[in-house]
C-alpha cells in the first residue's frame, strides 16, 4: 500500500518482463512494497535517487545483526565479493551480491576501473538528499545493467550499461536487516551521486534506538492462519471476542464503491512489528506492536469469494481511515485463468489445468 511514485517501477517492470518468455501472470505476494512481479526478483523504488531495488532470494529480516564490528558493519575483504567474470569484449559480469558483500564488491570494482560508489542509507533525520539523475530503462536491451543469463540475473558493466559521465551506485545500510531489506543498485549521473540516501522504513529510528535498550514486551500475542473466504466471518468474531480491533473490507468494482483505500501501515524496520509471519503459508501475529493503538487489523474479502483462486487479504490500517469497501482495481491470476478457460471453451480445445492461485495482497 505504498504511496510512493511508481512510474519508474512500472517502466522497469515492463522492460524486464519484455525479455522473459511469455507466461501466465505470477502470483501477487502477500506483502506489497516493491514486491509484486512475475520475475524471480522484486523490483521497486527505494529512494528518490531512482534506484532499482532487488530483493535477493533468501534474504531475511530475522532481526540479527550482520557479522562484524559493534555497529553491525561487516569487515569487507576481497573474498567477500561475488566472483567477477570478464567477457571477451571487456565487460564485467557478476551475480547480484548478498548484503554483506556489497562493500567488498564496490572496492573490487574500483580496482578494476569501474566508476562505482557506495551510498549509505540513513534515517530521514540523518539524510536530506533526495538525489536524482537516475538512468531509466533503455531501448537497447544490451544497455541495461541487469541482464538475464543461465536462468539467473547478473549485473553487466561496460561502456553501454555504465556510460561515461555516469556512476554505478549501491545503496547500503550498516544496520541491516533493519529497514528495507534487499540489495539496491542504480546508474546515476556522476555529478548527482548523493552522499547518502533516505531509508523510508516506518519506525526505523525507534528500531535503531531500541537496539541499545532492553526489548519491550509486546504483551499478549495471538497467532492465527490467514483464513479462506468461507472462514473469514468466524475468525473476525473470534478476534473481536478477544478484544482485537479488526474489520472486514470488501473489494468491489468502482461502480459500487468510491473508496480508494489508504492509511495502511507500511513495511516496518523492526521485524517484530510486522503483522505477517512466514511467506508461503503466512500467519497473522497480533499484539501491541503489530497492531498498535490507533490501528485496526483489516481483512479484505475478495471480490469473488466463491472462486477457487480467491484469497483473503490482510493489512494494518489507521482506524480512522477504515472503510467498508475499497475499489477492486487488481488484475489477478484468477482473472487470467478464467479468461483462458473461456477462450478454450470457445475454441473447443482441451481443458488445461488452472493457473496457480494468487497469494493474498495487502
XYZ file of C-alpha atoms in Angstrom:
362
model
C 0.000 0.000 0.000
C 2.924 2.304 -0.628
C 2.062 5.827 -1.718
C 5.422 6.475 -3.321
C 5.765 7.250 -7.056
C 5.606 4.078 -9.104
C 6.130 5.291 -12.688
C 9.726 4.157 -12.848
C 8.819 0.906 -11.136
C 6.251 0.189 -13.817
C 8.630 1.052 -16.652
C 11.388 -1.139 -15.230
C 8.945 -3.985 -14.720
C 7.837 -3.724 -18.345
C 11.423 -3.651 -19.601
C 12.304 -6.790 -17.650
C 9.178 -8.731 -18.493
C 9.579 -7.964 -22.200
C 12.766 -10.037 -22.182
C 11.276 -13.101 -20.475
C 9.207 -15.892 -22.089
C 5.505 -15.217 -22.248
C 3.692 -16.943 -19.425
C 0.801 -16.602 -17.033
C 0.864 -13.689 -14.593
C 2.840 -14.588 -11.496
C 1.058 -14.717 -8.156
C 0.969 -11.456 -6.247
C 2.882 -11.852 -2.977
C 1.436 -11.491 0.475
C 3.267 -8.197 1.138
C 3.099 -5.226 -1.162
C 6.057 -2.861 -1.119
C 8.085 -3.205 -4.306
C 7.406 -6.916 -4.329
C 4.813 -7.931 -6.853
C 6.073 -9.167 -10.231
C 6.454 -12.360 -12.229
C 10.238 -12.439 -12.147
C 12.473 -14.046 -9.530
C 13.344 -10.676 -8.020
C 11.077 -7.956 -6.683
C 11.617 -4.565 -8.255
C 10.787 -1.319 -6.517
C 11.787 2.280 -5.931
C 13.955 2.625 -2.859
C 14.537 6.379 -2.814
C 14.126 9.452 -4.952
C 17.561 8.701 -6.370
C 15.612 6.360 -8.668
C 17.362 3.154 -7.707
C 16.129 -0.288 -8.661
C 15.825 -2.410 -5.537
C 16.291 -6.120 -5.995
C 15.257 -8.445 -3.201
C 17.830 -11.188 -3.213
C 16.284 -14.655 -2.808
C 16.968 -15.955 0.677
C 17.275 -12.523 2.272
C 15.795 -12.468 5.742
C 14.587 -9.983 8.268
C 15.237 -12.002 11.394
C 16.500 -9.097 13.469
C 20.037 -10.467 13.795
C 22.982 -8.222 13.143
C 25.491 -8.948 10.392
C 28.901 -10.192 11.367
C 31.490 -7.528 12.026
C 32.047 -4.592 14.319
C 29.805 -3.279 17.094
C 27.721 -1.199 14.666
C 26.851 -4.277 12.666
C 29.047 -3.139 9.756
C 30.899 -6.088 8.222
C 34.638 -6.064 7.743
C 34.938 -6.469 3.952
C 37.697 -8.417 2.291
C 38.383 -9.333 -1.314
C 36.983 -12.823 -0.710
C 33.630 -11.363 0.384
C 32.848 -10.028 -3.081
C 30.967 -12.205 -5.595
C 33.063 -13.596 -8.429
C 33.567 -11.047 -11.213
C 33.979 -12.524 -14.695
C 35.412 -10.693 -17.672
C 33.803 -11.249 -21.095
C 35.874 -11.304 -24.314
C 34.626 -7.776 -25.097
C 35.894 -6.496 -21.744
C 32.511 -6.410 -19.998
C 32.454 -7.307 -16.320
C 29.711 -9.686 -15.212
C 28.773 -10.799 -11.692
C 25.798 -12.084 -9.747
C 23.739 -9.833 -7.518
C 25.636 -9.616 -4.242
C 24.370 -10.503 -0.826
C 24.041 -7.575 1.552
C 27.294 -8.223 3.406
C 29.203 -8.490 0.097
C 28.363 -5.013 -1.166
C 31.273 -3.026 0.390
C 33.846 -5.543 -0.823
C 32.242 -5.643 -4.272
C 32.470 -1.851 -4.575
C 36.156 -1.929 -3.594
C 36.876 -4.680 -6.124
C 35.072 -2.838 -8.932
C 37.046 0.318 -8.178
C 40.264 -1.691 -8.505
C 39.063 -2.807 -11.940
C 38.497 0.798 -13.030
C 34.706 0.960 -12.708
C 33.105 4.265 -11.744
C 31.207 2.994 -8.702
C 30.102 4.381 -5.342
C 28.692 3.063 -2.075
C 25.793 5.271 -0.926
C 24.972 4.804 2.782
C 21.281 4.575 3.648
C 20.263 6.692 6.611
C 17.081 7.534 8.544
C 15.289 10.704 7.483
C 16.808 12.714 10.345
C 20.330 11.904 9.132
C 19.927 12.460 5.386
C 18.117 15.172 3.432
C 19.356 14.354 -0.087
C 16.651 13.225 -2.470
C 19.137 12.652 -5.272
C 18.168 12.449 -8.941
C 19.858 11.846 -12.265
C 18.968 8.164 -12.353
C 19.227 6.384 -15.699
C 15.876 4.918 -16.713
C 15.023 1.806 -18.753
C 16.915 1.623 -22.055
C 15.524 0.919 -25.528
C 18.584 -1.236 -26.244
C 18.479 -4.357 -24.027
C 22.283 -4.500 -24.150
C 22.388 -1.121 -22.412
C 20.505 -2.475 -19.391
C 22.812 -3.175 -16.466
C 20.560 -6.023 -15.294
C 20.975 -8.993 -17.620
C 19.398 -12.452 -17.712
C 21.952 -15.229 -18.005
C 21.751 -19.001 -17.471
C 18.391 -18.832 -15.668
C 19.728 -16.187 -13.303
C 20.102 -12.419 -13.136
C 23.516 -10.773 -13.257
C 24.875 -7.237 -13.430
C 26.858 -6.456 -16.572
C 29.185 -3.462 -16.503
C 30.596 -1.877 -19.648
C 30.513 1.435 -21.515
C 26.908 0.819 -22.560
C 25.451 -0.033 -19.175
C 27.533 2.498 -17.219
C 28.348 5.136 -19.882
C 30.854 7.977 -19.416
C 29.558 10.572 -17.004
C 27.593 8.007 -15.014
C 28.310 6.031 -11.858
C 27.108 2.626 -10.708
C 25.812 3.053 -7.168
C 24.902 0.599 -4.416
C 22.765 1.947 -1.545
C 23.839 0.124 1.598
C 22.796 0.194 5.253
C 25.162 -0.880 8.009
C 22.200 -1.593 10.283
C 20.747 -4.339 8.064
C 18.410 -6.207 8.409
C 16.566 -3.238 9.911
C 14.973 -1.015 7.294
C 14.193 -2.017 3.730
C 15.801 -5.351 3.034
C 17.253 -6.400 -0.270
C 20.105 -5.252 -2.473
C 19.829 -1.977 -4.345
C 21.722 -0.684 -7.345
C 21.378 2.019 -9.964
C 23.189 4.039 -12.605
C 23.227 7.758 -11.819
C 24.819 10.827 -13.395
C 28.176 11.179 -11.650
C 27.562 14.843 -10.809
C 24.354 13.843 -8.993
C 25.596 10.907 -6.928
C 24.350 11.622 -3.383
C 26.421 11.232 -0.259
C 23.542 9.327 1.357
C 20.043 8.040 0.591
C 16.956 8.139 2.775
C 15.591 4.923 4.259
C 11.828 5.457 4.409
C 11.057 2.372 6.524
C 8.442 3.107 9.149
C 9.689 3.088 12.725
C 13.339 2.930 11.649
C 14.739 5.446 14.123
C 12.832 3.875 17.001
C 14.103 0.441 15.978
C 17.708 1.642 15.805
C 17.378 3.257 19.208
C 15.789 0.124 20.658
C 18.843 -1.960 19.734
C 20.693 -0.484 22.718
C 17.749 -0.918 25.083
C 16.129 -3.986 26.666
C 13.413 -5.410 24.373
C 9.888 -4.234 25.136
C 7.192 -6.768 25.893
C 4.542 -6.565 23.142
C 2.014 -8.074 25.539
C -0.319 -10.934 24.727
C 0.249 -12.298 21.230
C -2.360 -14.083 19.131
C -1.271 -16.110 16.103
C -3.834 -17.296 13.540
C -3.761 -18.607 9.993
C -4.963 -16.356 7.199
C -8.452 -17.786 6.660
C -10.129 -18.985 3.494
C -13.009 -16.707 2.397
C -15.605 -19.018 3.941
C -13.818 -18.871 7.318
C -13.495 -15.098 7.423
C -16.628 -14.348 9.456
C -15.765 -16.913 12.140
C -12.228 -15.568 12.534
C -13.423 -11.968 12.842
C -15.939 -12.981 15.500
C -13.241 -14.878 17.423
C -10.755 -11.975 17.298
C -13.351 -9.425 18.342
C -14.236 -11.634 21.323
C -10.554 -11.459 22.327
C -10.509 -7.679 22.178
C -8.713 -7.285 18.845
C -9.554 -4.232 16.728
C -10.442 -5.962 13.453
C -12.538 -5.019 10.425
C -13.567 -6.568 7.101
C -13.229 -4.592 3.873
C -14.926 -5.800 0.696
C -13.303 -5.413 -2.704
C -15.840 -4.023 -5.175
C -15.857 -2.527 -8.682
C -15.540 1.246 -8.957
C -19.225 1.426 -9.883
C -20.143 0.008 -6.464
C -17.514 1.627 -4.240
C -15.921 5.085 -4.136
C -13.221 4.388 -1.554
C -9.670 4.191 -2.923
C -8.204 2.952 0.324
C -5.224 4.433 2.160
C -3.936 4.652 5.694
C -2.205 1.288 5.590
C 0.863 0.691 7.721
C 3.907 0.109 5.526
C 6.895 -2.226 5.944
C 8.361 -1.958 9.425
C 12.025 -1.537 10.282
C 11.502 -3.761 13.329
C 10.575 -7.206 12.055
C 8.740 -7.855 15.323
C 6.272 -5.128 14.281
C 5.262 -6.986 11.087
C 1.781 -8.495 11.301
C 2.588 -11.409 8.981
C 4.848 -14.348 9.801
C 6.196 -16.608 7.060
C 5.885 -16.353 3.285
C 4.492 -19.469 1.615
C 1.884 -20.038 4.330
C 1.641 -16.712 6.165
C 0.176 -16.444 9.637
C -1.029 -13.331 11.401
C 0.766 -12.288 14.584
C -1.391 -9.859 16.577
C -0.118 -7.836 19.531
C 0.518 -4.219 20.567
C 3.492 -3.970 18.198
C 1.896 -5.362 15.063
C -1.489 -3.688 15.619
C -0.632 -0.642 17.767
C -3.174 1.700 19.380
C -4.990 3.767 16.763
C -4.721 0.992 14.159
C -7.012 -1.833 13.090
C -6.285 -5.260 11.636
C -8.011 -5.230 8.239
C -9.056 -8.434 6.474
C -10.020 -7.947 2.842
C -12.852 -10.021 1.430
C -12.129 -10.925 -2.223
C -14.420 -9.634 -4.969
C -15.325 -13.230 -5.986
C -15.126 -15.289 -2.778
C -16.582 -18.399 -4.451
C -13.705 -18.615 -6.936
C -11.164 -21.387 -6.234
C -8.441 -18.738 -6.558
C -9.946 -16.307 -4.047
C -7.735 -15.337 -1.127
C -8.329 -13.130 1.887
C -6.051 -10.095 2.028
C -4.741 -8.549 5.227
C -3.108 -5.385 6.485
C -2.926 -2.919 9.350
C -4.685 0.383 8.801
C -5.287 3.615 10.721
C -8.603 3.099 12.477
C -9.930 6.484 11.360
C -9.399 5.507 7.707
C -11.103 2.102 7.740
C -13.865 1.970 5.112
C -16.486 -0.726 4.405
C -15.180 -1.279 0.860
C -12.293 -0.469 -1.465
C -12.174 -0.308 -5.244
C -11.015 -3.572 -6.781
C -8.556 -2.482 -9.469
C -6.343 -5.557 -9.435
C -5.597 -7.858 -12.362
C -5.109 -11.266 -10.815
C -4.090 -14.757 -11.851
C -7.704 -15.694 -11.217
C -8.903 -13.340 -13.975
C -6.255 -14.681 -16.345
C -7.250 -18.282 -15.649
C -10.937 -17.560 -16.114
C -10.268 -15.754 -19.402
C -8.137 -18.646 -20.654
C -10.843 -21.146 -19.698
C -13.466 -19.176 -21.616
C -11.164 -18.957 -24.632
C -10.520 -22.720 -24.645
C -14.234 -23.365 -24.343
C -14.969 -21.149 -27.345
C -12.210 -22.805 -29.358
C -13.282 -26.301 -28.347
C -9.773 -27.100 -27.141
C -8.679 -29.286 -24.242
C -9.196 -28.032 -20.710
C -5.767 -27.274 -19.244
C -5.015 -27.307 -15.519
C -5.853 -23.982 -13.857
C -3.161 -21.417 -13.113
C -1.703 -21.425 -9.598
C -3.782 -19.428 -7.116
C -2.745 -15.837 -6.465
C -1.497 -15.088 -2.974
C -3.364 -12.555 -0.881
C -2.257 -8.990 -1.332
C -2.255 -6.215 1.182
